[in-house]
Coordinates of C-alpha atoms and ligand atoms in Angstrom, one line a residue:
X196 CA 0.1 -0.1 0.0
X197 CA 1.3 3.4 -1.0
X198 CA 1.5 5.9 2.0
X199 CA -1.3 8.6 2.6
X200 CA -0.1 11.6 0.3
X201 CA 0.0 14.8 2.5
X202 CA 2.8 16.6 0.6
X203 CA 0.9 18.7 -1.9
X204 CA 2.9 21.7 -1.6
X205 CA 5.8 19.8 -3.2
X206 CA 3.8 18.7 -6.0
X207 CA 0.3 17.2 -6.9
X208 CA -0.8 14.8 -9.4
X209 CA -2.1 15.6 -12.9
X210 CA -6.0 15.8 -13.2
X211 CA -7.3 13.4 -15.4
X212 CA -9.2 16.2 -17.4
X213 CA -5.9 18.2 -17.7
X214 CA -4.3 15.0 -19.1
X215 CA -7.1 14.6 -21.5
X216 CA -6.6 18.2 -22.7
X217 CA -2.8 17.8 -23.4
X218 CA -3.1 14.3 -25.1
X219 CA -3.8 15.5 -28.5
X220 CA -0.7 17.9 -28.4
X221 CA 1.8 14.9 -28.2
X222 CA 1.2 12.9 -31.5
X223 CA -1.6 14.4 -33.4
X224 CA -1.3 18.4 -33.2
X225 CA 2.5 18.3 -32.7
X226 CA 3.3 21.5 -34.7
X227 CA 5.9 23.9 -33.6
X228 CA 3.6 27.0 -32.5
X229 CA 6.3 29.3 -34.0
X230 CA 5.7 27.5 -37.5
X231 CA 3.9 30.3 -39.3
X232 CA 3.9 28.5 -42.8
X233 CA 1.4 25.7 -42.4
X234 CA -1.7 24.3 -40.6
X235 CA 0.4 22.3 -37.9
X236 CA 2.0 25.4 -36.5
X237 CA -1.5 27.3 -36.8
X238 CA -3.4 24.9 -34.9
X239 CA -0.9 24.7 -31.8
X240 CA -0.3 28.6 -32.0
X241 CA -4.2 28.8 -31.8
X242 CA -4.1 26.5 -28.8
X243 CA -1.5 28.3 -27.1
X244 CA -3.3 31.7 -27.6
X245 CA -6.5 30.2 -26.1
X246 CA -4.2 29.0 -23.2
X247 CA -2.8 32.4 -22.8
X248 CA -6.2 33.9 -22.5
X249 CA -7.6 31.5 -20.2
X250 CA -4.6 32.1 -17.9
X251 CA -4.9 35.8 -18.1
X252 CA -8.7 35.6 -17.3
X253 CA -8.2 33.4 -14.2
X254 CA -5.5 35.7 -12.7
X255 CA -7.5 38.9 -13.4
X256 CA -4.8 40.0 -16.1
X257 CA -5.5 42.7 -18.4
X258 CA -4.3 41.2 -21.6
X259 CA -3.2 37.5 -22.9
X260 CA -0.1 39.5 -24.1
X261 CA 1.1 39.7 -20.6
X262 CA 1.5 36.1 -19.9
X263 CA 5.0 34.5 -20.8
X264 CA 5.6 30.8 -20.7
X265 CA 8.5 29.4 -18.9
X266 CA 9.8 26.0 -17.7
X267 CA 8.5 26.6 -14.1
X268 CA 8.4 29.0 -11.4
X269 CA 12.4 28.4 -10.6
X270 CA 12.9 29.9 -14.1
X271 CA 10.4 32.5 -13.7
X272 CA 11.8 33.9 -10.4
X273 CA 15.3 33.9 -11.7
X274 CA 14.0 35.7 -15.1
X275 CA 12.3 38.5 -12.8
X276 CA 15.3 39.0 -10.4
X277 CA 18.1 38.9 -12.8
X278 CA 16.3 40.1 -15.8
X279 CA 15.0 43.5 -13.9
X280 CA 18.5 44.3 -12.5
X281 CA 20.3 43.7 -15.7
X282 CA 17.8 45.9 -17.7
X283 CA 18.0 48.6 -14.9
X284 CA 19.1 52.1 -15.7
X285 CA 19.8 52.8 -12.0
X286 CA 23.1 50.8 -11.2
X287 CA 23.8 49.4 -8.7
X288 CA 20.2 48.7 -8.5
X289 CA 18.3 47.8 -5.2
X290 CA 15.7 45.1 -4.7
X291 CA 13.6 44.6 -1.6
X292 CA 12.6 40.9 -0.6
X293 CA 12.2 38.9 2.5
X294 CA 13.6 35.9 4.5
X295 CA 11.1 33.3 4.0
X296 CA 11.1 33.4 0.3
X297 CA 11.4 30.3 -1.8
X298 CA 15.4 29.5 -2.5
X299 CA 14.9 30.3 -6.1
X300 CA 14.4 33.9 -5.1
X301 CA 17.2 33.9 -2.3
X302 CA 19.5 32.5 -4.6
X303 CA 18.8 34.7 -7.5
X304 CA 19.3 37.8 -5.2
X305 CA 22.6 36.1 -3.9
X306 CA 23.8 36.0 -7.5
X307 CA 22.9 39.8 -8.5
X308 CA 24.5 40.8 -5.1
X309 CA 27.9 39.2 -6.7
X310 CA 27.4 41.7 -9.5
X311 CA 27.2 44.7 -6.8
X312 CA 23.5 45.0 -6.8
X313 CA 22.1 45.7 -3.2
X314 CA 19.2 43.5 -1.6
X315 CA 17.2 44.1 1.4
X316 CA 16.2 41.0 2.9
X317 CA 13.2 41.9 5.3
X318 CA 12.6 39.9 8.6
X319 CA 9.2 38.5 9.5
X320 CA 7.3 38.5 12.7
X321 CA 6.9 35.4 14.7
X322 CA 3.6 34.4 12.9
X323 CA 5.9 34.6 9.6
X324 CA 4.3 37.9 8.3
X325 CA 6.2 40.9 6.6
X326 CA 5.2 44.3 8.0
X327 CA 4.2 46.7 5.2
X328 CA 5.8 49.4 7.0
X329 CA 9.2 47.6 6.8
X330 CA 8.7 47.6 3.0
X331 CA 8.1 51.4 3.0
X332 CA 11.2 52.1 5.2
X333 CA 13.4 49.9 3.1
X334 CA 12.7 51.8 -0.2
X335 CA 15.7 53.8 -1.6
X336 CA 16.1 56.0 -4.7
X337 CA 17.5 53.1 -6.5
X338 CA 14.9 50.6 -5.4
X339 CA 13.5 49.1 -8.7
X340 CA 11.7 45.9 -7.6
X341 CA 9.8 44.6 -4.3
X342 CA 9.4 40.8 -4.5
X343 CA 7.2 39.2 -1.8
X344 CA 5.5 35.8 -1.9
X345 CA 1.9 35.5 -1.9
X346 CA 2.0 32.3 0.3
X347 CA 4.5 30.6 1.8
X348 CA 5.4 27.0 0.6
X349 CA 6.5 25.6 4.2
X350 CA 4.1 27.2 6.7
X351 CA 1.5 28.5 4.2
X352 CA 1.4 32.0 5.6
X353 CA -0.4 34.5 3.4
X354 CA 1.5 37.7 3.2
X355 CA -0.3 41.2 2.9
X356 CA 0.6 41.8 -0.6
X357 CA -2.3 44.2 -1.3
X358 CA -0.9 46.6 1.5
X359 CA 2.5 45.9 0.1
X360 CA 1.8 46.5 -3.5
X361 CA 0.0 49.7 -2.6
X362 CA 3.1 51.2 -1.1
X363 CA 5.3 50.1 -4.1
X364 CA 3.0 51.8 -6.5
X365 CA 2.9 55.0 -4.5
X366 CA 6.9 55.1 -4.6
X367 CA 7.2 53.7 -8.1
X368 CA 8.7 50.3 -7.5
X369 CA 7.8 47.3 -9.1
X370 CA 6.0 44.8 -7.2
X371 CA 6.5 40.9 -8.0
X372 CA 4.9 38.0 -6.2
X373 CA 5.9 34.5 -6.4
X374 CA 2.3 33.2 -6.2
X375 CA 3.2 29.5 -6.9
X376 CA 1.5 28.4 -4.0
X377 CA -1.4 30.8 -4.0
X378 CA -2.6 30.8 -7.5
X379 CA -5.6 28.3 -7.8
X380 CA -5.7 27.9 -4.0
X381 CA -6.9 31.3 -2.9
X382 CA -8.2 34.1 -4.8
X383 CA -5.3 36.0 -6.8
X384 CA -6.2 38.7 -9.1
X385 CA -3.1 40.8 -10.4
X386 CA -5.1 43.9 -10.9
X387 CA -7.0 43.9 -7.6
X388 CA -3.8 42.9 -5.8
X389 CA -1.6 45.6 -7.5
X390 CA 0.7 42.9 -8.8
X391 CA 3.1 43.9 -11.6
X392 CA 4.9 40.7 -12.1
X393 CA 3.6 37.3 -11.0
X394 CA 5.3 33.7 -11.0
X395 CA 3.3 30.5 -11.2
X396 CA 3.8 26.9 -11.9
X397 CA 1.4 24.2 -13.2
X398 CA 2.5 21.4 -11.2
X399 CA 1.4 22.8 -7.9
X400 CA -2.0 23.0 -9.3
X401 CA -2.9 19.6 -10.7
X402 CA -0.9 20.4 -13.8
X403 CA 2.2 18.9 -15.3
X404 CA 5.8 19.5 -14.3
X405 CA 8.1 21.8 -16.2
X406 CA 5.8 24.5 -17.2
X407 CA 5.1 27.8 -15.6
X408 CA 4.5 31.4 -16.5
X409 CA 5.3 34.9 -15.9
X410 CA 2.8 37.7 -15.5
X411 CA 4.1 40.9 -16.7
X412 CA 1.9 44.0 -16.6
X413 CA 1.5 46.4 -19.4
X414 CA 2.8 49.5 -17.8
X415 CA 3.7 53.0 -18.7
X416 CA 6.8 53.1 -18.8
X417 CA 7.0 49.6 -19.7
X418 CA 8.7 47.1 -17.2
X419 CA 12.0 46.0 -18.8
X420 CA 13.4 42.6 -18.2
X421 CA 16.4 41.4 -19.8
X422 CA 15.9 37.7 -21.0
X423 CA 17.5 34.9 -19.1
X424 CA 17.4 32.5 -22.1
X425 CA 18.3 33.9 -25.6
X426 CA 17.9 32.6 -28.9
X427 CA 14.8 32.8 -31.1
X428 CA 12.2 35.6 -30.9
X429 CA 9.6 33.5 -29.0
X430 CA 7.5 35.3 -26.4
X431 CA 8.1 38.6 -27.8
X432 CA 12.0 38.2 -27.3
X433 CA 11.4 37.7 -23.7
X434 CA 12.2 33.8 -23.5
X435 CA 13.7 31.7 -26.3
X436 CA 12.8 28.4 -27.0
X437 CA 10.1 26.3 -28.6
X438 CA 7.1 26.5 -26.8
X439 CA 5.8 23.4 -24.7
X440 CA 2.4 23.3 -26.1
X441 CA 1.0 20.2 -24.3
X442 CA 2.5 21.9 -21.2
X443 CA 1.0 25.1 -21.8
X444 CA -2.4 23.6 -22.6
X445 CA -2.3 21.6 -19.4
X446 CA -1.3 24.6 -17.2
X447 CA -4.4 26.6 -18.6
X448 CA -6.6 23.5 -17.9
X449 CA -5.3 22.9 -14.5
X450 CA -5.8 26.5 -13.5
X451 CA -9.4 26.9 -14.8
X452 CA -10.2 23.7 -13.0
X453 CA -8.6 25.0 -9.8
X454 CA -10.4 28.4 -10.0
X455 CA -13.7 26.7 -10.7
X456 CA -13.3 24.4 -7.7
X457 CA -11.7 26.8 -5.2
X458 CA -14.7 28.1 -3.2
X459 CA -15.9 24.4 -2.5
X460 CA -12.3 23.0 -2.2
X461 CA -10.9 25.5 0.1
X462 CA -13.8 25.1 2.4
X463 CA -13.4 21.3 2.4
X464 CA -9.6 21.4 2.9
X465 CA -9.8 23.9 5.5
X466 CA -12.1 21.8 7.6
X467 CA -9.8 18.7 7.2
X468 CA -6.7 20.6 7.9
X469 CA -8.4 22.0 11.2
X470 CA -9.3 18.5 12.1
X471 CA -5.7 17.1 11.5
X472 CA -4.0 20.2 13.4
X473 CA -6.8 20.2 16.1
X474 CA -6.5 16.5 16.9
X475 CA -2.6 16.4 16.9
X476 CA -2.5 19.3 19.2
X477 CA -5.4 17.9 21.5
X478 CA -3.9 14.4 21.7
X479 CA -0.2 15.0 21.7
X480 CA 1.4 17.5 24.3
X481 CA 4.1 20.0 23.2
X482 CA 2.9 20.4 19.9
X483 CA 2.7 23.8 18.0
X484 CA 1.4 25.2 14.9
X485 CA 4.0 27.2 13.2
X486 CA 2.8 30.4 11.3
X487 CA -0.2 32.7 11.6
X488 CA -3.2 30.6 12.8
X489 CA -5.5 32.1 10.3
X490 CA -3.5 33.9 7.8
X491 CA -2.6 30.7 6.1
X492 CA -3.5 28.6 3.2
X493 CA -6.5 26.4 3.8
X494 CA -4.6 23.2 3.1
X495 CA -1.5 23.6 5.1
X496 CA -0.4 22.8 8.5
X497 CA 3.3 23.0 9.9
X498 CA 3.4 21.5 13.2
X499 CA 6.3 21.3 15.7
X500 CA 6.4 17.8 17.7
X501 CA 8.8 19.0 20.7
X502 CA 11.4 16.3 21.9
X503 CA 11.1 14.2 18.8
X504 CA 13.4 14.8 15.6
X505 CA 11.6 15.3 12.6
X506 CA 13.7 13.1 10.5
X507 CA 13.1 10.2 13.1
X508 CA 9.3 11.0 13.0
X509 CA 9.1 10.6 9.2
X510 CA 11.1 7.3 9.5
X511 CA 8.4 6.3 12.0
X512 CA 5.6 7.1 9.9
X513 CA 6.0 5.0 6.7
X514 CA 2.2 5.2 6.2
X515 CA 2.4 9.1 5.6
X516 CA 4.1 10.9 2.8
X517 CA 5.1 14.1 4.5
X518 CA 8.2 16.3 4.5
X519 CA 10.2 18.5 7.0
X520 CA 9.8 21.4 4.7
X521 CA 10.3 22.3 1.1
X522 CA 11.5 19.4 -1.2
X523 CA 14.4 21.5 -2.4
X524 CA 15.7 21.4 1.3
X525 CA 14.8 18.1 2.0
X526 CA 17.8 15.8 2.5
X527 CA 19.7 18.3 4.3
X528 CA 20.0 18.2 8.1
X529 CA 19.8 22.2 8.4
X530 CA 16.8 23.5 10.2
X531 CA 14.3 25.0 8.1
X532 CA 15.5 28.6 7.3
X533 CA 11.7 29.7 7.2
X534 CA 11.1 28.6 10.7
X535 CA 14.1 30.0 12.1
X536 CA 13.2 33.1 10.5
X537 CA 10.1 33.1 12.9
X538 CA 12.4 33.1 15.7
X539 CA 11.7 29.4 16.3
X540 CA 14.6 27.7 18.2
X541 CA 16.7 25.0 16.6
X542 CA 15.2 22.1 18.4
X543 CA 11.7 23.2 17.7
X544 CA 12.5 23.9 14.2
X545 CA 14.1 20.4 14.0
X546 CA 10.9 18.8 15.1
X547 CA 8.6 20.2 12.4
X548 CA 6.5 18.3 10.1
X549 CA 4.7 20.0 7.0
X550 CA 1.4 18.7 6.3
X551 CA 0.0 19.6 2.9
X552 CA -3.5 18.5 1.9
X553 CA -5.1 18.4 -1.5
X554 CA -7.8 17.1 -3.7
X555 CA -7.5 13.4 -3.1
X556 CA -7.4 14.0 0.7
X557 CA -10.3 12.4 2.6
X558 CA -11.8 12.5 6.1
X559 CA -10.6 8.9 6.5
X560 CA -7.1 9.5 5.4
X561 CA -6.8 12.2 7.9
X562 CA -8.3 10.4 10.8
X563 CA -5.9 7.7 9.8
X564 CA -3.0 9.8 9.6
X565 CA -3.8 11.2 13.1
X566 CA -3.7 7.8 14.8
X567 CA -0.5 6.9 12.9
X568 CA 1.2 10.4 14.1
X569 CA -0.1 9.8 17.7
X570 CA 1.5 6.3 17.9
X571 CA 4.7 7.4 16.4
X572 CA 5.2 10.4 18.6
X573 CA 4.4 8.2 21.7
X574 CA 6.7 5.5 20.6
X575 CA 9.8 8.0 19.9
X576 CA 9.2 10.0 23.0
X577 CA 9.3 6.9 25.1
X578 CA 13.0 6.8 24.0
X579 CA 13.6 10.2 24.8
X580 CA 15.5 11.2 27.8
X581 CA 14.9 15.0 27.2
X582 CA 11.2 14.1 27.1
X583 CA 11.3 12.3 30.6
X584 CA 13.3 14.9 32.2
X585 CA 11.2 17.9 30.9
Ligands
PLP141 C1 6.9 29.2 -3.3 C2 7.7 28.4 -4.4 N1 8.3 29.2 -5.4 C3 9.0 28.6 -6.5 C4 8.8 27.4 -6.6 C5 9.7 26.5 -7.6 O1 8.5 26.2 -8.7 P1 9.0 25.3 -10.0 O2 9.0 23.8 -9.3 O3 7.9 25.3 -10.9 O4 10.3 25.5 -10.4 C6 8.3 26.6 -5.6 C7 8.1 24.9 -5.7 O5 8.4 24.4 -4.7 C8 7.6 27.1 -4.6 O6 6.9 26.5 -3.7

């Protein structure tokens, strides 16, 4: 029997309807969307255009021209951070971000720091939230971009992006949001939320892996991004490379389904998540929910089990597919930098499990998971001298 999957922040299975929508674009409609001289190219170009329009509509974008396809959010985030400073007139340029961003934002920032550009990494409070006033105070004359994620991939905390984007707009600073974990899960509307640039990824929303997008607002003056990948003139010269047509069709379909299901699904998952977290905390002493209790994604719970090492707990839970934190950091013994940023001590940070619920999660699975967790923690704590001497 396969373990109960509770790692939906890492990735999601492809929805059967998404797969069906993609299928014709492998063998039958295989044309290169950039082939302008024949019907094979025209039909895939049309599919790409329809996908662009659908994605634009589902994130509240003003135009399908604002959508640029990439290989995923890692690429999109690299493209934004590096592209904006490389195109900037003000040198050195200054970017504001925050400490619990995904590694692909943090590492892209580190790269451009090596080129002499400046980055402010804002801290978060003990709930994981950025203070919009900190953004305001960090803005300098050469600040060109503020990049704050919509929702965190480890603790699910939802950042006050609308307040932050408002400050950025007033000060003439572009606002980017890595919305990978938020899009399709909670309402995201680029115009209402004041987002100038947004990153999204298909495999977090029941679409295929290896496809993502950048939303870039049509602005005056225009937002200038130097391309990360050079070559042909695809995507208006912003991102070279033959378009992944099946992936693009899948991304659009996946987003469409998520947006349609969102009201019902977020309520269902919120109840299941509360059941999971509530039962764990009620039945096991010295357990804590990490991150803001309510300003968080409905399907996320990140819980510390004091006196138990998270890696031991995962080993003792073969019935569950869970992780200590982001998949990119798994395999390292370092405590999560996200939890540490909340001021959580090393011991507690090293005893934390991220639970991510999703479309296939049932109440029965949650109840089973709780029993497995209670049993595993009891067993491990029996062997813990620190727990006995607490
Ligand atoms: C918040 C966040 N940003 C970016 C990424 C990277 O996305 P992708 O897997 O599409 O490269 C992830 C995936 O783990 C994520 O959770």
